[in-house]
Coordinates of C-alpha atoms in Angstrom, one line a residue:
M16 CA -9.3 -71.5 -25.9
H17 CA -8.6 -70.8 -29.2
F18 CA -8.1 -67.4 -31.0
Q19 CA -8.7 -66.3 -34.8
W20 CA -9.7 -63.0 -35.4
Y21 CA -8.7 -61.2 -38.4
P22 CA -11.4 -58.8 -39.8
G23 CA -11.8 -57.4 -43.0
H24 CA -10.7 -54.0 -42.2
M25 CA -7.2 -55.4 -41.1
T26 CA -6.6 -57.2 -44.4
K27 CA -7.2 -53.5 -46.0
A28 CA -5.1 -52.1 -43.7
R29 CA -2.1 -54.5 -44.5
R30 CA -2.6 -54.0 -48.0
M31 CA -2.3 -50.1 -47.5
M32 CA 1.0 -50.3 -45.6
Q33 CA 2.2 -52.3 -48.1
E34 CA 1.5 -49.7 -50.7
N35 CA 2.8 -46.8 -48.8
I36 CA 5.9 -48.6 -47.3
K37 CA 8.2 -46.8 -50.3
L38 CA 7.3 -43.1 -49.2
I39 CA 8.6 -43.5 -45.9
D40 CA 12.1 -43.4 -44.2
I41 CA 11.4 -45.5 -40.9
M42 CA 9.2 -47.3 -39.3
V43 CA 7.7 -46.4 -35.9
E44 CA 6.1 -49.6 -34.4
L45 CA 4.2 -49.3 -31.1
V46 CA 3.9 -52.1 -28.6
D47 CA 2.4 -52.6 -25.5
A48 CA 5.3 -52.5 -22.7
R49 CA 3.1 -55.1 -20.8
V50 CA 3.4 -57.7 -23.8
P51 CA 6.4 -56.3 -25.7
L52 CA 6.5 -59.2 -28.0
S53 CA 2.6 -60.5 -28.2
S54 CA 1.8 -56.8 -29.3
K55 CA 4.5 -56.6 -31.8
N56 CA 3.1 -57.6 -35.3
P57 CA 5.6 -60.2 -37.0
D58 CA 4.0 -58.9 -40.8
I59 CA 6.0 -55.5 -40.1
D60 CA 9.4 -56.9 -39.9
E61 CA 8.9 -58.2 -43.3
L62 CA 7.1 -55.2 -44.6
A63 CA 9.6 -52.8 -43.2
K64 CA 12.9 -54.9 -43.6
N65 CA 14.8 -52.3 -45.6
K66 CA 13.8 -49.6 -43.4
A67 CA 15.2 -47.9 -40.2
R68 CA 13.6 -49.2 -37.3
L69 CA 12.1 -47.9 -33.9
I70 CA 10.3 -49.9 -31.1
V71 CA 8.4 -47.8 -28.7
L72 CA 7.5 -49.2 -25.7
N73 CA 4.2 -47.4 -24.7
K74 CA 2.0 -47.7 -21.5
I75 CA 5.1 -47.9 -19.4
D76 CA 3.1 -46.7 -16.6
M77 CA 1.0 -49.7 -16.9
A78 CA 4.1 -52.2 -16.7
D79 CA 6.5 -53.5 -14.3
A80 CA 9.6 -51.5 -14.8
R81 CA 12.1 -54.2 -14.1
I82 CA 10.4 -56.3 -17.0
T83 CA 10.4 -53.4 -19.4
K84 CA 14.1 -52.8 -19.2
E85 CA 14.8 -56.3 -20.0
W86 CA 12.6 -55.9 -23.1
E87 CA 14.5 -52.5 -24.0
N88 CA 17.8 -54.4 -23.8
Y89 CA 16.0 -57.3 -25.8
Y90 CA 15.4 -55.1 -28.9
K91 CA 18.3 -52.9 -28.4
E92 CA 20.4 -56.4 -29.0
K93 CA 18.1 -57.2 -32.1
G94 CA 19.4 -53.8 -33.6
F95 CA 15.9 -51.7 -33.0
F96 CA 16.2 -48.1 -31.7
V97 CA 13.9 -48.2 -28.6
A98 CA 12.1 -45.8 -26.6
K99 CA 10.0 -46.1 -23.6
V100 CA 6.9 -43.7 -23.3
N101 CA 3.8 -42.9 -21.6
S102 CA 1.8 -41.3 -24.3
R103 CA -1.0 -40.1 -21.9
S104 CA 1.4 -37.9 -19.8
G105 CA 4.0 -37.3 -22.6
A106 CA 6.9 -39.0 -21.0
G107 CA 9.4 -39.9 -23.2
M108 CA 8.5 -38.0 -26.5
K109 CA 11.6 -36.0 -26.7
E110 CA 13.6 -39.1 -26.8
V111 CA 11.3 -40.6 -29.7
K112 CA 12.1 -37.2 -32.2
K113 CA 15.6 -37.6 -31.3
L114 CA 15.9 -41.3 -32.1
I115 CA 14.0 -40.8 -35.3
E116 CA 16.5 -38.0 -36.3
E117 CA 19.3 -40.3 -35.2
A118 CA 18.0 -43.3 -37.1
C119 CA 17.7 -41.3 -40.2
R120 CA 21.1 -39.7 -40.2
D121 CA 22.6 -41.7 -42.9
K122 CA 19.7 -41.0 -45.0
K123 CA 19.9 -37.4 -44.2
E124 CA 23.5 -37.3 -45.5
R125 CA 22.8 -39.1 -48.6
D126 CA 20.1 -36.3 -49.4
R127 CA 22.5 -33.8 -48.8
K128 CA 25.1 -35.0 -51.0
R129 CA 22.4 -35.4 -53.9
G130 CA 21.5 -31.9 -53.2
I131 CA 18.2 -32.5 -51.6
L132 CA 18.0 -30.3 -48.7
N133 CA 15.4 -29.6 -45.8
R134 CA 13.4 -32.6 -46.7
P135 CA 11.4 -34.0 -43.6
V136 CA 12.0 -37.3 -42.2
R137 CA 8.9 -39.5 -43.0
A138 CA 8.0 -42.0 -40.3
M139 CA 5.0 -44.6 -40.7
I140 CA 3.3 -45.3 -37.3
A141 CA 1.9 -49.0 -36.8
G142 CA 0.8 -51.4 -34.3
I143 CA -2.1 -53.8 -33.5
P144 CA -5.1 -52.3 -32.1
N145 CA -5.4 -50.7 -28.4
V146 CA -1.6 -50.2 -28.0
G147 CA -2.4 -46.6 -27.6
K148 CA -1.2 -45.5 -30.9
S149 CA -3.8 -42.5 -31.5
T150 CA -2.8 -41.3 -28.0
F151 CA 0.8 -41.5 -28.8
I152 CA 0.5 -39.6 -32.0
N153 CA -1.8 -37.0 -30.4
S154 CA 1.1 -36.7 -27.8
F155 CA 3.8 -36.8 -30.0
A156 CA 2.4 -34.0 -32.4
G157 CA 1.3 -31.8 -29.6
K158 CA -2.4 -31.6 -30.7
A159 CA -5.3 -33.7 -30.8
C160 CA -4.9 -34.7 -34.8
T161 CA -6.4 -38.0 -34.9
K162 CA -9.4 -39.9 -33.5
T163 CA -8.9 -41.4 -30.3
G164 CA -10.6 -44.4 -28.6
N165 CA -10.4 -47.3 -26.2
K166 CA -11.9 -49.9 -28.3
P167 CA -9.9 -51.9 -30.9
G168 CA -10.1 -50.7 -34.6
V169 CA -11.0 -47.2 -34.0
T170 CA -8.7 -45.5 -36.2
K171 CA -9.4 -45.9 -40.2
G172 CA -7.9 -44.7 -43.2
K173 CA -4.5 -42.8 -43.8
Q174 CA -3.4 -39.5 -42.4
W175 CA -0.3 -37.7 -43.0
I176 CA 0.5 -35.5 -39.7
K177 CA 3.1 -32.8 -39.8
I178 CA 5.3 -33.2 -36.5
N179 CA 7.8 -30.3 -37.0
K180 CA 9.7 -28.9 -40.0
N181 CA 11.9 -32.1 -39.5
V182 CA 9.5 -35.1 -39.3
E183 CA 6.2 -36.3 -41.0
L184 CA 4.1 -39.4 -39.9
L185 CA 1.9 -41.7 -41.7
D186 CA -0.6 -43.0 -39.2
T187 CA -2.0 -46.6 -40.1
P188 CA -4.9 -48.2 -38.8
G189 CA -4.0 -51.2 -36.2
I190 CA -3.4 -54.5 -37.6
L191 CA -3.1 -57.8 -36.2
W192 CA -1.8 -60.9 -38.3
P193 CA -4.1 -63.5 -39.6
K194 CA -2.9 -66.7 -37.1
F195 CA -1.8 -66.9 -33.9
E196 CA 1.0 -69.3 -34.0
D197 CA 1.2 -69.2 -30.5
Q198 CA -2.1 -69.3 -28.3
K199 CA -0.5 -67.8 -25.8
V200 CA -0.2 -64.7 -27.7
G201 CA -3.9 -64.4 -28.3
L202 CA -4.5 -64.6 -24.6
R203 CA -2.2 -62.1 -23.5
L204 CA -3.5 -59.8 -26.0
A205 CA -7.0 -60.6 -24.9
W206 CA -6.1 -60.0 -21.2
I207 CA -4.7 -56.3 -22.2
G208 CA -8.0 -55.5 -24.5
S209 CA -6.8 -55.7 -27.9
I210 CA -9.0 -58.6 -28.9
K211 CA -13.0 -57.7 -28.8
E212 CA -14.2 -59.3 -25.6
E213 CA -17.8 -60.4 -27.4
I214 CA -16.0 -63.2 -29.1
L215 CA -14.1 -64.9 -26.0
D216 CA -15.0 -66.9 -23.1
T217 CA -14.7 -64.4 -20.0
T218 CA -14.3 -67.1 -17.6
E219 CA -11.8 -69.1 -19.0
M220 CA -9.8 -66.1 -20.1
A221 CA -10.1 -65.1 -16.1
I222 CA -9.0 -68.4 -14.9
A223 CA -5.8 -68.2 -17.0
F224 CA -5.2 -64.8 -15.9
L225 CA -5.6 -65.9 -12.2
G226 CA -3.1 -69.0 -12.9
F227 CA -0.6 -66.6 -14.1
L228 CA -0.7 -64.2 -11.4
Q229 CA -0.7 -67.2 -8.8
E230 CA 2.7 -68.3 -10.7
E231 CA 4.4 -65.1 -11.6
Y232 CA 2.9 -62.4 -8.9
P233 CA 2.2 -64.3 -5.6
G234 CA 0.3 -62.2 -3.1
A235 CA -1.2 -59.5 -5.8
L236 CA -4.5 -61.9 -5.4
E237 CA -4.5 -62.0 -1.6
A238 CA -3.7 -58.2 -1.4
R239 CA -6.5 -57.3 -3.7
Y240 CA -9.5 -59.8 -2.9
H241 CA -8.3 -61.1 0.4
V242 CA -8.7 -64.6 -0.8
E243 CA -6.6 -67.6 -0.3
E244 CA -4.8 -67.7 -3.6
R245 CA -2.6 -71.2 -3.2
S246 CA -5.9 -73.0 -4.3
K247 CA -6.7 -73.8 -8.0
A248 CA -7.6 -71.0 -10.2
L249 CA -10.9 -72.1 -10.5
A250 CA -11.6 -72.2 -6.7
V251 CA -9.7 -68.8 -6.4
L252 CA -12.3 -67.2 -8.9
E253 CA -15.0 -68.9 -7.0
N254 CA -13.9 -67.0 -3.9
I255 CA -13.7 -63.9 -5.4
A256 CA -17.0 -63.9 -6.6
L257 CA -18.2 -64.9 -3.3
E258 CA -16.2 -62.0 -1.7
R259 CA -17.5 -59.2 -4.3
G260 CA -21.2 -60.7 -3.8
C261 CA -21.2 -61.9 -7.6
L262 CA -23.9 -64.7 -7.3
G263 CA -26.3 -66.4 -9.6
K264 CA -29.4 -68.7 -9.3
G265 CA -29.5 -70.3 -6.0
G266 CA -26.6 -68.3 -4.6
Q267 CA -24.0 -70.0 -6.9
P268 CA -20.9 -67.9 -7.7
D269 CA -21.2 -66.0 -11.0
L270 CA -17.9 -66.8 -12.5
E271 CA -18.5 -64.9 -15.7
K272 CA -19.3 -61.5 -13.4
A273 CA -16.2 -62.3 -11.2
G274 CA -13.7 -62.9 -14.3
L275 CA -14.9 -59.3 -15.6
I276 CA -14.3 -57.7 -12.6
V277 CA -10.6 -59.2 -12.2
L278 CA -9.7 -58.4 -15.8
D279 CA -11.2 -54.6 -15.5
D280 CA -9.0 -54.6 -12.1
Y281 CA -5.9 -55.8 -14.3
R282 CA -6.5 -52.9 -16.7
S283 CA -7.3 -50.4 -14.2
L284 CA -4.1 -51.2 -12.3
R285 CA -6.0 -52.0 -9.4
L286 CA -4.0 -55.3 -9.0
G287 CA -0.5 -53.0 -9.4
L288 CA 1.8 -52.8 -12.5
I289 CA 1.9 -56.4 -13.8
S290 CA 3.7 -57.1 -17.2
L291 CA 2.7 -60.4 -18.7
E292 CA 5.7 -61.9 -20.4
M293 CA 9.7 -62.1 -20.6
P294 CA 12.1 -62.4 -23.2
E295 CA 13.0 -65.8 -24.4
G296 CA 15.2 -67.3 -21.8
K297 CA 14.7 -64.9 -18.8
M298 CA 12.6 -65.5 -15.8
F299 CA 10.1 -63.2 -14.0
P300 CA 11.5 -61.3 -11.0
K301 CA 10.8 -62.8 -7.6
G302 CA 10.5 -60.5 -4.4
T303 CA 10.0 -56.9 -3.8
D304 CA 9.3 -54.7 -6.9
E305 CA 8.0 -51.4 -8.1
R306 CA 4.4 -52.3 -8.1
K307 CA 1.8 -50.0 -6.6
M308 CA -1.1 -51.9 -4.8

């Protein structure tokens, strides 16, 4: 499966970020805790290279906590400030505010020495589509100040949002980069719903996802679908189709329908708390974990 998707509005969003980067003190980049590298836009490292940086691991309630900890350590070792949050519940928001002020402490001190007092820290919020950016901003600000949605590309235009007397946020539309150097990145983003499904082959996506679960989360498929999961992924999908009554002409398994069920079950946590990637050089943990089945 080949991923190549870069709508025109994303080119415009990147240009807008370039124009406004000089206005901010810190770049706050949201990533999805299930795919903390695949959901991180490498363009932002270049755009914000002279700014303070905060990585927010969002949707921790959907990720494997053991793996999220590995990613927290990974980004801290890279020199980022790191926060873990659940935007829907508000968990971790106090830590984000604290880290923004900590990351900009030197800048505030330089302002003070120049006689600039009480100027709020200005932060740009960035993230690829569907990492929960609008929900994060609403939770962070404590009010419904941005339009939210569960489809990629809902947020459009530029908004300044006052959090308190110390912090102002600049929201930006979600952006992806023009080319996936590693097609596995595109696949992981498709699994979590950051790429519009109508341009993808659902059956191929589901078969690849089943293969991943067989390798890294053995037992998850048997627990959910009551199927033998030690077969090839295609056979497992066929058995899930039969188990769930997804039948086409002549009683043949409807693989596309079954694939949609599997992907929806993953995104709705019915398969448990599953992360999709580990830092380079690290292995997925085996054995018991904190997933809910």
